[in-house]
Every structure is written in structure tokens, then in C-alpha cells.
Coordinates of N, CA and C in Angstrom, one line a residue:
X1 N 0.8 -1.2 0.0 CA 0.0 0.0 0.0 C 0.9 1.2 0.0
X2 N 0.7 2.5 -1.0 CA 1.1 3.5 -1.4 C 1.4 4.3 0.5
X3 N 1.4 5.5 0.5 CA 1.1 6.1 1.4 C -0.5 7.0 1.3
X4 N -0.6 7.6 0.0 CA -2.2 8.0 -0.3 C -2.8 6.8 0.2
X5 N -2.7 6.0 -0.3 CA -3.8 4.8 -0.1 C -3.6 4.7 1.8
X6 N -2.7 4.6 2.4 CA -2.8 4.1 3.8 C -3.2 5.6 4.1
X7 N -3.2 6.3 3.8 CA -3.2 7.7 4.6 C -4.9 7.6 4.9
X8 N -5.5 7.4 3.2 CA -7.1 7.4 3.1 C -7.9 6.4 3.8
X9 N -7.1 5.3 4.1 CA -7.9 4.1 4.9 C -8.0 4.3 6.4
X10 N -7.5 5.3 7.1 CA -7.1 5.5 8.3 C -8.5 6.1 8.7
X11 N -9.0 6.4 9.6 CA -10.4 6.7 9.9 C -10.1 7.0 11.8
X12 N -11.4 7.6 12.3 CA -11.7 7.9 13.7 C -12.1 6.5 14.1
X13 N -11.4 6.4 15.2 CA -12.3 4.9 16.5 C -12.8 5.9 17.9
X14 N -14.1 5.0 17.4 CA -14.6 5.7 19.1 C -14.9 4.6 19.7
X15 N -14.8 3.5 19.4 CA -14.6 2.5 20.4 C -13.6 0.8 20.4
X16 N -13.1 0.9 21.8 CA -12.4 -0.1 21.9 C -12.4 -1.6 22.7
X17 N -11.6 -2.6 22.1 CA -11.9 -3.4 23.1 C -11.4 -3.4 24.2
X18 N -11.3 -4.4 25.1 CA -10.7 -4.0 26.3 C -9.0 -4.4 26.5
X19 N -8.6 -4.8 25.4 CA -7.1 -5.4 24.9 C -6.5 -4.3 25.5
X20 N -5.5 -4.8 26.6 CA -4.2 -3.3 27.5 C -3.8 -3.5 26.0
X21 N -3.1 -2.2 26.4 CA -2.0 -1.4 25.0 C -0.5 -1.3 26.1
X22 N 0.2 -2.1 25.7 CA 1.3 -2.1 26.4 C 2.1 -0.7 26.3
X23 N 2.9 -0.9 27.5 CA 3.8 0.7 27.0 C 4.7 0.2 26.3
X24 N 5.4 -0.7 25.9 CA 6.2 -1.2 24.5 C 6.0 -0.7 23.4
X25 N 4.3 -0.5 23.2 CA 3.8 -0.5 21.7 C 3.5 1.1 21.8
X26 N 3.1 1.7 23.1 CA 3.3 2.8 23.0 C 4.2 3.5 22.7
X27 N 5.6 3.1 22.8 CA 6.5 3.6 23.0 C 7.2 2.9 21.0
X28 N 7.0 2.1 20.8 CA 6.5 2.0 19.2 C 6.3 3.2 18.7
X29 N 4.7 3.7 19.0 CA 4.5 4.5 18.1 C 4.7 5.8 18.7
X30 N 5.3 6.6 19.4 CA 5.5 7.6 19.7 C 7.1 7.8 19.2
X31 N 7.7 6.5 19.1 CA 9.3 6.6 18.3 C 8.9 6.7 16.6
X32 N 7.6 6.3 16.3 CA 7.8 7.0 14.9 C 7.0 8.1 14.6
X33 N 6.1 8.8 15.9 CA 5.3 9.7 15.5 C 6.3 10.7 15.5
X34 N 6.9 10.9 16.5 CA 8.2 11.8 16.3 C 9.0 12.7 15.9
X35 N 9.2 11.6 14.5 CA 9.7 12.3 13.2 C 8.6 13.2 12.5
X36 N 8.0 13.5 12.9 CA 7.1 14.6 12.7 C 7.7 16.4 12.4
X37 N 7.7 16.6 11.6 CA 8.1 18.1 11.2 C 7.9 18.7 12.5
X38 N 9.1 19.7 12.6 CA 9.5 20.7 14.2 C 10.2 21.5 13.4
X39 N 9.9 22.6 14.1 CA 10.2 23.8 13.2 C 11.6 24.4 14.0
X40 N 12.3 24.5 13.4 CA 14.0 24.7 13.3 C 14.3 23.0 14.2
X41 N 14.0 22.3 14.4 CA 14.0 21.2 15.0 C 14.0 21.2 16.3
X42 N 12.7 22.7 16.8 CA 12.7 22.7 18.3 C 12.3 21.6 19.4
X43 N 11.3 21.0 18.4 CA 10.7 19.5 19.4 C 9.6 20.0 20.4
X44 N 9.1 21.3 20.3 CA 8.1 21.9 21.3 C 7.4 21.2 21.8
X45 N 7.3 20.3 22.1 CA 6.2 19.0 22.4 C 6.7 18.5 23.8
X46 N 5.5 17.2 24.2 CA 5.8 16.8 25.6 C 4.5 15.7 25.6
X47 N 4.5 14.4 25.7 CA 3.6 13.3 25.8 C 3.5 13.1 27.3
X48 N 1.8 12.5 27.9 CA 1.9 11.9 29.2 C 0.8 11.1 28.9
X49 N 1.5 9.9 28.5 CA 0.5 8.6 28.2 C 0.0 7.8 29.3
X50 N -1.5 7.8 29.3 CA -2.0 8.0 31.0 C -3.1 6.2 30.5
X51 N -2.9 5.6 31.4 CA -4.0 4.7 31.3 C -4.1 4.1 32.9
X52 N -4.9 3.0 33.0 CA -5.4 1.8 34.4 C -5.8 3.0 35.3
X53 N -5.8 3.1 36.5 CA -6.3 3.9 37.8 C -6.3 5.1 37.5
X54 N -4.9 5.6 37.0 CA -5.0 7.5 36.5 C -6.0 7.7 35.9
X55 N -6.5 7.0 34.4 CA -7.3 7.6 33.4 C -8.6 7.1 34.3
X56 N -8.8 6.5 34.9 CA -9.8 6.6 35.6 C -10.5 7.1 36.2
X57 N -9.8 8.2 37.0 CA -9.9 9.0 37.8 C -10.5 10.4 36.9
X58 N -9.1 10.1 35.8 CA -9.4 11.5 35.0 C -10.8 11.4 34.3
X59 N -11.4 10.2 33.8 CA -13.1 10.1 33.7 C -14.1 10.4 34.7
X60 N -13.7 9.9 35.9 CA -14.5 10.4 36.8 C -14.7 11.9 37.2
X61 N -13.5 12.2 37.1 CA -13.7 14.1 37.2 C -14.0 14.7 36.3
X62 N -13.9 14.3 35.0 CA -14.8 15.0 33.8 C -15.6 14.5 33.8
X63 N -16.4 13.8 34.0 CA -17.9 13.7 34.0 C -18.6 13.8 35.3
X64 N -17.8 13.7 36.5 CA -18.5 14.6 37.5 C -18.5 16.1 37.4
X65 N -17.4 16.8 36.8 CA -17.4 18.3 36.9 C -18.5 18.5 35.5
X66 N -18.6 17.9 34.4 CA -19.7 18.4 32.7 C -21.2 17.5 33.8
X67 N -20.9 17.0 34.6 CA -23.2 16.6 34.9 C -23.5 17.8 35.9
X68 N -22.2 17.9 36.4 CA -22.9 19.1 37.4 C -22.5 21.0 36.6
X69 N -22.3 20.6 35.5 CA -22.0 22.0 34.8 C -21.2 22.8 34.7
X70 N -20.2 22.6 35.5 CA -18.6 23.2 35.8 C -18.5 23.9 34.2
X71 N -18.1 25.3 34.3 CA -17.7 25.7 32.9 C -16.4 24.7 32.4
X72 N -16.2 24.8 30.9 CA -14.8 24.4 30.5 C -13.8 24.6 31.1
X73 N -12.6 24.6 31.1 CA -11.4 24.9 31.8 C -10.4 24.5 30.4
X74 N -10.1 25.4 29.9 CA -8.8 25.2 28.9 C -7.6 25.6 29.3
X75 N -6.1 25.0 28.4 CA -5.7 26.0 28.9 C -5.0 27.0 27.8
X76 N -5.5 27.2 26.9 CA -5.3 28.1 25.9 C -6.4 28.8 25.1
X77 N -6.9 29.7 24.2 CA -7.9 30.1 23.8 C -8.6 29.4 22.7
X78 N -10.0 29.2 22.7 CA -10.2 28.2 21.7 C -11.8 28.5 21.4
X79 N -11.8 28.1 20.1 CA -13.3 28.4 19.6 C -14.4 27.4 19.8
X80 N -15.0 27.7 20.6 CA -16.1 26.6 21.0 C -16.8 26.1 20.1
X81 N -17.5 27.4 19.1 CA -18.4 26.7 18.6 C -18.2 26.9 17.3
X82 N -18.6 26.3 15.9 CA -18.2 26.6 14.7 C -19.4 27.2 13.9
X83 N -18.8 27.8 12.8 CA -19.9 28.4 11.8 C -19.6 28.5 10.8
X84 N -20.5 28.6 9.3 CA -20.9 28.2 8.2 C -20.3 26.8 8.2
X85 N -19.3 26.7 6.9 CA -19.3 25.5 6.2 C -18.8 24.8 7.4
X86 N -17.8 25.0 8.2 CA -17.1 24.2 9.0 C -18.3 24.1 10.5
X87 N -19.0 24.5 10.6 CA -20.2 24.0 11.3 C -21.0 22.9 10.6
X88 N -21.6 23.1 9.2 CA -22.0 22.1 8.4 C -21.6 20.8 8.6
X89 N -19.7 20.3 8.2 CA -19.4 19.6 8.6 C -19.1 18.5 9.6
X90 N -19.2 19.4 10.9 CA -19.4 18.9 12.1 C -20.9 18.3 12.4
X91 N -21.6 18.8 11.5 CA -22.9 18.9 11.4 C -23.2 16.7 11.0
X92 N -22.7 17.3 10.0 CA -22.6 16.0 8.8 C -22.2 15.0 9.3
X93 N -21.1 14.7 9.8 CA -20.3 13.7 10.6 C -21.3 13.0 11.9
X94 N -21.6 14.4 12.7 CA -22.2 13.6 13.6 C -23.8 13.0 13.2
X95 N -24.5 13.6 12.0 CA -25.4 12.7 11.7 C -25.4 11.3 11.3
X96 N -24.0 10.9 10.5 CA -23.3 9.9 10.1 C -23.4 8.4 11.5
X97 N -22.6 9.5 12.5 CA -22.6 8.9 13.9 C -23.8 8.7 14.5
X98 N -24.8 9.1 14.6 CA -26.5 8.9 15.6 C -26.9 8.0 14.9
X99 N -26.8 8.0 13.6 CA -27.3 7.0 12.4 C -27.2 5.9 12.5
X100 N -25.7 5.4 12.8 CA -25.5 4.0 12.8 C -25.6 3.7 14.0
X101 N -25.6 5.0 15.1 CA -25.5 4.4 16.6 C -27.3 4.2 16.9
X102 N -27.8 4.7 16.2 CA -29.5 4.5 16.1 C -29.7 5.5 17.6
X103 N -28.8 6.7 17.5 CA -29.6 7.9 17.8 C -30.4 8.6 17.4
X104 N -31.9 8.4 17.9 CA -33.0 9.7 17.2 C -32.6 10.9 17.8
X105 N -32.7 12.0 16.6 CA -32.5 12.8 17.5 C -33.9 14.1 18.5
X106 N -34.6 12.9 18.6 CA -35.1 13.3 20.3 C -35.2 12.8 21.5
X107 N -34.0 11.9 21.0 CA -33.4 11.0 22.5 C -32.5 11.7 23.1
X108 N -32.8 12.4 24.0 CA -31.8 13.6 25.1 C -31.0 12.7 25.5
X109 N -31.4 11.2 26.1 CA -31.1 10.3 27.2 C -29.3 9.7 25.9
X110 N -29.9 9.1 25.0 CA -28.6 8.5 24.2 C -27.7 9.9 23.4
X111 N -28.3 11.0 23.4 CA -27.2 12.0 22.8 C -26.3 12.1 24.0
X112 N -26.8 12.2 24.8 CA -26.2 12.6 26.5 C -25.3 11.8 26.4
X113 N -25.7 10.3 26.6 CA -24.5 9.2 27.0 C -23.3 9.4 25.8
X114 N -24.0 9.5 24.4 CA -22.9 9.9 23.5 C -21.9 10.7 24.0
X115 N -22.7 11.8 24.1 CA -21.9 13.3 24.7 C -20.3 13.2 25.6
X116 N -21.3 12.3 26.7 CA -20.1 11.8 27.8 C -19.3 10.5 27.7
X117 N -19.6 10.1 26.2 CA -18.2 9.1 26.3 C -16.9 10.0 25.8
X118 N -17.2 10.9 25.0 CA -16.0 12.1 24.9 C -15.5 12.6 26.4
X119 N -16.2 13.0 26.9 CA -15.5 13.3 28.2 C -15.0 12.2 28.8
X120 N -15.1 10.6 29.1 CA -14.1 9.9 29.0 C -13.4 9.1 28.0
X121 N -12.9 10.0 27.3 CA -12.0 9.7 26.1 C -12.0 8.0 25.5
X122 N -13.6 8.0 25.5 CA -14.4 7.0 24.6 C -13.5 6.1 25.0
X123 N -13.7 5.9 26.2 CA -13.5 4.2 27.2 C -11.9 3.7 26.7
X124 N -11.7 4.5 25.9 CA -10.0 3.8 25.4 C -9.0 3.6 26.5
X125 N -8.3 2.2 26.3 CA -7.3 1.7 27.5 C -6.1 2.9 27.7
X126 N -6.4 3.7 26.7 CA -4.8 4.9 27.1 C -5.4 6.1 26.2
X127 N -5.5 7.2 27.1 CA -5.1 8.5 27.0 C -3.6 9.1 26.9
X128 N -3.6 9.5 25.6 CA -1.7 10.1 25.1 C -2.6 11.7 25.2
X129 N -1.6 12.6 26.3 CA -2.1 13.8 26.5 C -1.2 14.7 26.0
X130 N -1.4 15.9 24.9 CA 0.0 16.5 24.1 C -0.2 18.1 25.4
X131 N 1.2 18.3 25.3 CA 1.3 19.4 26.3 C 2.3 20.0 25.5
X132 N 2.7 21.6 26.2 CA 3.6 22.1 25.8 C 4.0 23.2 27.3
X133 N 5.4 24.0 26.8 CA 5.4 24.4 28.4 C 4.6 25.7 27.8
X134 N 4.3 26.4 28.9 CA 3.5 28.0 28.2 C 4.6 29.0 28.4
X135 N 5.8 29.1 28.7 CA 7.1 29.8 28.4 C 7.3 29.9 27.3
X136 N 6.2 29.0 25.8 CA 6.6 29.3 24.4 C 5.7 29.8 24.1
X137 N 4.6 30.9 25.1 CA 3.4 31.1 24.6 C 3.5 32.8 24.2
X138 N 3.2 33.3 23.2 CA 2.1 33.1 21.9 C 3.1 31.8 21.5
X139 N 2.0 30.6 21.5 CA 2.3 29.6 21.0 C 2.0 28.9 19.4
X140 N 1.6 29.7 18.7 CA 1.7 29.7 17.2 C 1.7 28.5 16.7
X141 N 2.9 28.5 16.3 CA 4.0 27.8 16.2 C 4.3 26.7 16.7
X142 N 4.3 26.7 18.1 CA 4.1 25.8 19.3 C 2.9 24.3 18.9
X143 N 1.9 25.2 18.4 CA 0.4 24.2 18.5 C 0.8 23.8 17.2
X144 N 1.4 24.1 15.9 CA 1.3 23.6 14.5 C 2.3 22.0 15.0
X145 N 3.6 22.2 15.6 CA 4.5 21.4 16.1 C 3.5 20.2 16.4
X146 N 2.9 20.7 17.7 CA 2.0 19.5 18.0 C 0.3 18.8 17.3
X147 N 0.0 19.2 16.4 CA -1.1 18.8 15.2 C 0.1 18.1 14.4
X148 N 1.7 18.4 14.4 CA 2.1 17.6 13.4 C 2.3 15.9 13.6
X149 N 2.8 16.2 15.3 CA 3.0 15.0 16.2 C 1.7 14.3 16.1
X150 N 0.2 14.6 16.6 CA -1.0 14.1 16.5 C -1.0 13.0 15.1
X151 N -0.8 14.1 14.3 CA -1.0 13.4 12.7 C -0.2 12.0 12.7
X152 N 0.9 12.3 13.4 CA 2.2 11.2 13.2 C 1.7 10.1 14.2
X153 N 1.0 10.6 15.2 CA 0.6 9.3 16.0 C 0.1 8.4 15.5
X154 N -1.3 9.2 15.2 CA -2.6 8.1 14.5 C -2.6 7.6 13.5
X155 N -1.4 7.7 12.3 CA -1.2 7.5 11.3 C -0.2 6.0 12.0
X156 N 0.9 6.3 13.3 CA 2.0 5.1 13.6 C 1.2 3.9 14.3
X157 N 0.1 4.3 15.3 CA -0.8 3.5 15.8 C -1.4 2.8 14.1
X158 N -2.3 3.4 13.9 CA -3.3 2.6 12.3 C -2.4 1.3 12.0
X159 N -1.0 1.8 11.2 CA -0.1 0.9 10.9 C -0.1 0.0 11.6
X160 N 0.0 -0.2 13.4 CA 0.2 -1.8 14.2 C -1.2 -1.7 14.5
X161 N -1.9 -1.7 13.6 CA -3.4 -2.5 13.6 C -4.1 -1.4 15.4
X162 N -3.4 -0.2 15.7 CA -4.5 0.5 16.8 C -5.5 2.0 15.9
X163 N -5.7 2.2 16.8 CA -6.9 3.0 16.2 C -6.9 4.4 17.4
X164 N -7.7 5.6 16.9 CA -7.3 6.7 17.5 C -8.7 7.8 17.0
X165 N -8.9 8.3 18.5 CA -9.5 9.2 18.2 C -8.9 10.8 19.0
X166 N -8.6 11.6 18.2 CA -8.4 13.0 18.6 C -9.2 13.8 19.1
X167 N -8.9 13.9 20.4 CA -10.2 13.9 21.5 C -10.6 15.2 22.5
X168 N -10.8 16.6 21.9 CA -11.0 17.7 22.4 C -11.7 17.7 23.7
X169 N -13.0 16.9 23.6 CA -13.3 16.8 24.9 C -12.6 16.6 26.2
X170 N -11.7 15.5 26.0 CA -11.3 15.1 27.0 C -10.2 15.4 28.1
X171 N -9.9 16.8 27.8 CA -9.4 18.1 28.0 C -9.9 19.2 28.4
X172 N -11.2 19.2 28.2 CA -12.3 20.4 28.2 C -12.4 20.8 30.1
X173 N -11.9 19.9 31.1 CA -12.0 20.1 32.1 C -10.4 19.9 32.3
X174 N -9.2 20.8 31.9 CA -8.3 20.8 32.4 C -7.3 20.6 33.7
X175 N -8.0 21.3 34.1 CA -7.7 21.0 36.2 C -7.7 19.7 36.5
X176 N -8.3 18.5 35.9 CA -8.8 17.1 36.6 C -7.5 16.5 35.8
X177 N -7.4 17.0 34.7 CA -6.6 16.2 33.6 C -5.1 16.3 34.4
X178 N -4.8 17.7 34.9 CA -3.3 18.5 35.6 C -3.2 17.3 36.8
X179 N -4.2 17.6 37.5 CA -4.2 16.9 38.9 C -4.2 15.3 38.9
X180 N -4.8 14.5 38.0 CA -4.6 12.9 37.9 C -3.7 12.5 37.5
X181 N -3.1 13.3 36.1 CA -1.6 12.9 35.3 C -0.6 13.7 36.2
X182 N -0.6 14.4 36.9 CA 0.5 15.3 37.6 C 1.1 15.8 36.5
X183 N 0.4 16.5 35.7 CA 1.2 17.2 34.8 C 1.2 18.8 35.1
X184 N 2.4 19.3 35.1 CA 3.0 20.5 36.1 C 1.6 21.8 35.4
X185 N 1.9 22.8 36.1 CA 1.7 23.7 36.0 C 1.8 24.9 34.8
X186 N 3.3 24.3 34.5 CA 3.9 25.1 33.4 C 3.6 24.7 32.4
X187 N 2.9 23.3 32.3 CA 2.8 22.9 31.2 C 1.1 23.1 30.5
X188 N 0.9 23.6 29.3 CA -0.1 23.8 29.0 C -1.0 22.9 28.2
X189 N -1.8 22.2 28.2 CA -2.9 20.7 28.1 C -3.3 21.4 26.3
X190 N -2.6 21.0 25.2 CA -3.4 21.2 23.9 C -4.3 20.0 23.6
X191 N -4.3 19.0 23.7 CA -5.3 17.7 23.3 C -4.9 16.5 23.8
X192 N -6.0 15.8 23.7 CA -5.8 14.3 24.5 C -6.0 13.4 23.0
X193 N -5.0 12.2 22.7 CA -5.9 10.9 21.6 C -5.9 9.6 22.8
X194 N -7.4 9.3 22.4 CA -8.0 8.1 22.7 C -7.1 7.3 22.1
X195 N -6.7 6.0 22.4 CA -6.1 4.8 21.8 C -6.1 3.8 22.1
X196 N -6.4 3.1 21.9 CA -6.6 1.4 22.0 C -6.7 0.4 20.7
X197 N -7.5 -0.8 20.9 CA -7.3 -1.5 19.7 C -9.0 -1.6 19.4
X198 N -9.3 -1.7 18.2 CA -10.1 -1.1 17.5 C -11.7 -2.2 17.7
X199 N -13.1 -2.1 18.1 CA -13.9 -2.8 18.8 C -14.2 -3.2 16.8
X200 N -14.5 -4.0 16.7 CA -15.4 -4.9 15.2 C -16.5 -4.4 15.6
X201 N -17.6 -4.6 16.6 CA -18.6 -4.7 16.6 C -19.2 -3.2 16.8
X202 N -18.3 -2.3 17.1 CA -18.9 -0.9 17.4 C -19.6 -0.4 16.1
X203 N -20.3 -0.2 16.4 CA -21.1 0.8 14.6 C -20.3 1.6 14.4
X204 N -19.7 2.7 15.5 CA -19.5 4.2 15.0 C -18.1 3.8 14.2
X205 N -17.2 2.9 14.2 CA -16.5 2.4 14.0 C -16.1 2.1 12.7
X206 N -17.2 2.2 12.0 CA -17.7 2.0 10.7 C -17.6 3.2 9.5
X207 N -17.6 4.2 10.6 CA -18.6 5.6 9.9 C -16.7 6.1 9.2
X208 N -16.4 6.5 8.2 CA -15.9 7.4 7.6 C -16.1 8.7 7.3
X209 N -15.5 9.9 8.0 CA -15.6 11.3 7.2 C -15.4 11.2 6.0
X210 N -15.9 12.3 5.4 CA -15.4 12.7 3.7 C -14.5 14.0 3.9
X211 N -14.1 14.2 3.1 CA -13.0 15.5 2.8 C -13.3 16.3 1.4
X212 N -13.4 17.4 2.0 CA -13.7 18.5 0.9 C -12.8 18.4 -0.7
X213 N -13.3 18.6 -1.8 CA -12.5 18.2 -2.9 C -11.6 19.6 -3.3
X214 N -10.5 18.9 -3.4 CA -9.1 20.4 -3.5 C -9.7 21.5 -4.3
X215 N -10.6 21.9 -4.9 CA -11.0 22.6 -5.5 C -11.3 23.8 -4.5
X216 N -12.0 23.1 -3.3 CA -12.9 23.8 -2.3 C -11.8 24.9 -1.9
X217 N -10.8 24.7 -1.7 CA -9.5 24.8 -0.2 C -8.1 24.8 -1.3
X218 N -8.3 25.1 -2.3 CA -6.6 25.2 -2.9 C -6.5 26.1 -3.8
X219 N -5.5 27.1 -3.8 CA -5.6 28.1 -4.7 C -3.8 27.8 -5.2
X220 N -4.0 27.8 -7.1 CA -2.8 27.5 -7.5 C -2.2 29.0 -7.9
X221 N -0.9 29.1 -7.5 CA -0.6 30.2 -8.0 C 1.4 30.1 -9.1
X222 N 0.6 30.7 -10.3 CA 2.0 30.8 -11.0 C 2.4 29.0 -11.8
X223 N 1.1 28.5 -11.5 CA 1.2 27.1 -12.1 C 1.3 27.0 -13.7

């Protein structure tokens, strides 16, 4: 298989079995996510791959702090909610998802439970949490570093047969995330991926995004 070809077969998992993910294999794919473009070869980045009792805890405080309403807690600025086309999309995807999960949508009770398996980083045996210090903040630059590393994960996991979801939520209560992984102070929480090995029987598991056709999003210039 090409690299387009493996690139396009790669897909979201939102659910896993209960197979541990050894830190061997983690440590696998974080030696090839790696090689990920760093700009002047700073390496701005920082992994705290959390699973068994910790990540447990850190589910329990996200979803006790989102039923009782606790605002978000980030720790950087971030747009909650989206609009036009890139609202659409988010739109689209998740109708994809209710569909096969056979959410109506005037079932409050199964959007809900949906809702809050993001807040525990969709039951996966390991949360990989990307951090950076905030001494490199306006972090620009900083956050491109780490979407490069993300990319490089889920693409090194796919390859040894795991699966990955890039998981905003599961961050959205920062404080619980600082306090269970003991990750310092200095260090500022950009995103959590879900990872484990990949459920057969899950529907959502099934579902494929589509991607906009380069026409939408590419402008040639001097071609």
C-alpha cells in the first residue's frame, strides 16, 4: 500500500476493546510519531501517556465536573463553537454517527451518553495527552509542532493494527486532567488521543468522514 492509499484508509475509532496497549507498543508509536516536522528542529512538544487507575480517575472528574456543569477549563484560547461551512461539517459527521448508533435525535437520554463518552475519552485503554510548556506562549507555532506530532501518532498507531480518536473533549476540564496525570503547572494541556485497539462490533466504527475536494481549499498560484 502506497502512502495516499494508507493515509485514506485511516479513519476515527470511538470504540475499543478491552485489549491493555502495552507501553512497549506505545512507545513504538510515539518513536515513529516523532519524526514529525519541528520547526527549526525545536521539538516543542511533551507526551503523558495515562492509562489503568489514573485515566480513571481523570473520567471520573470529567464527568462529574460536565453533569454538574462546571464551565470548561482550557488552557489556551479556543473556539467553541463553529460556523458556516465548518459548522456544516461537524454537522454531517455527527449525523453519520447517531445513524448508525441508532440515535434519534429526540433521545436527550442516548445524545447525553454519547456526549459523555468524549468526556471519558471514549473508554480507550490509554489517553496520550500532548502538552507544551506555556514559556513558548504566543504559541503559534508551538500548536502547529503538536497537530504535526498528532498526525504522526494516529497515522504510527493505524499501521500496528491500533486505532485513534483526537479527542477535544477530553481536556475540556483541564484541572482534573493536571491533577490525575501530575502534569505541572507550566505545562499547558493542547489535546488528548483516545487509543486502543479497534472494537469490530462498534457501529460508530464504521462511519468514515469525507473531505472537501481540493478545488474547495486550494488556490494555484504561477502554475
Amino acid at each position: 500500500m502506497n502512502f495516499a492509499e494508507f493515509a485514506a484508509s485511516r479513519k476515527s475509532v470511538r470504540g475499543f476493546t478491552k485489549q491493555p496497549v502495552t507501553q512497549e507498543t506505545v512507545d513504538k508509536i510515539i518513536n515513529a510519531a516523532k519524526w514529525a516536522p519541528s520547526s527549526y528542529n525545536t521539538q516543542t512538544w511533551k507526551i503523558h501517556a495515562v492509562t489503568g487507575e489514573v485515566l480513571d480517575k481523570i473520567r471520573e472528574g470529567n464527568t462529574k465536573n460536565t453533569l454538574e456543569g462546571k464551565p470548561y477549563v482550557r488552557d489556551f484560547p479556543y473556539k467553541e463553537d463553529y460556523e458556516g461551512i465548518h459548522r456544516q461539517r461537524q454537522i454531517d459527521v455527527a449525523i453519520q454517527l447517531f445513524d448508525v448508533m441508532g440515535i434519534a435525535r429526540e433521545d436527550k437520554e442516548k445524545r447525553m451518553d454519547w456526549m459523555m463518552r468524549g468526556f471519558r475519552q471514549f473508554d480507550a485503554p490509554v489517553s496520550l495527552v500532548l502538552t507544551y510548556d506555556k514559556a513558548l506562549e504566543p504559541a503559534g507555532i508551538t500548536q502547529f509542532g503538536l497537530g504535526s506530532l498528532a498526525y504522526g501518532i494516529v497515522l504510527a498507531a493505524w499501521d500496528l493494527g491500533l486505532g485513534c480518536v483526537i479527542n477535544g473533549q477530553g481536556i475540556m476540564q483541564s484541572d482534573i486532567v493536571h491533577k490525575y496525570a501530575n502534569i505541572p503547572d507550566d505545562e499547558a494541556i493542547m489535546i488528548c488521543i483516545a487509543l486502543g485497539y479497534p472494537d469490530p462490533d462498534f457501529p460508530a466504527n464504521d462511519v468514515r468522514s469525507t473531505r472537501a475536494d481540493n478545488e474547495e481549499f486550494v488556490t494555484y498560484h504561477g502554475f
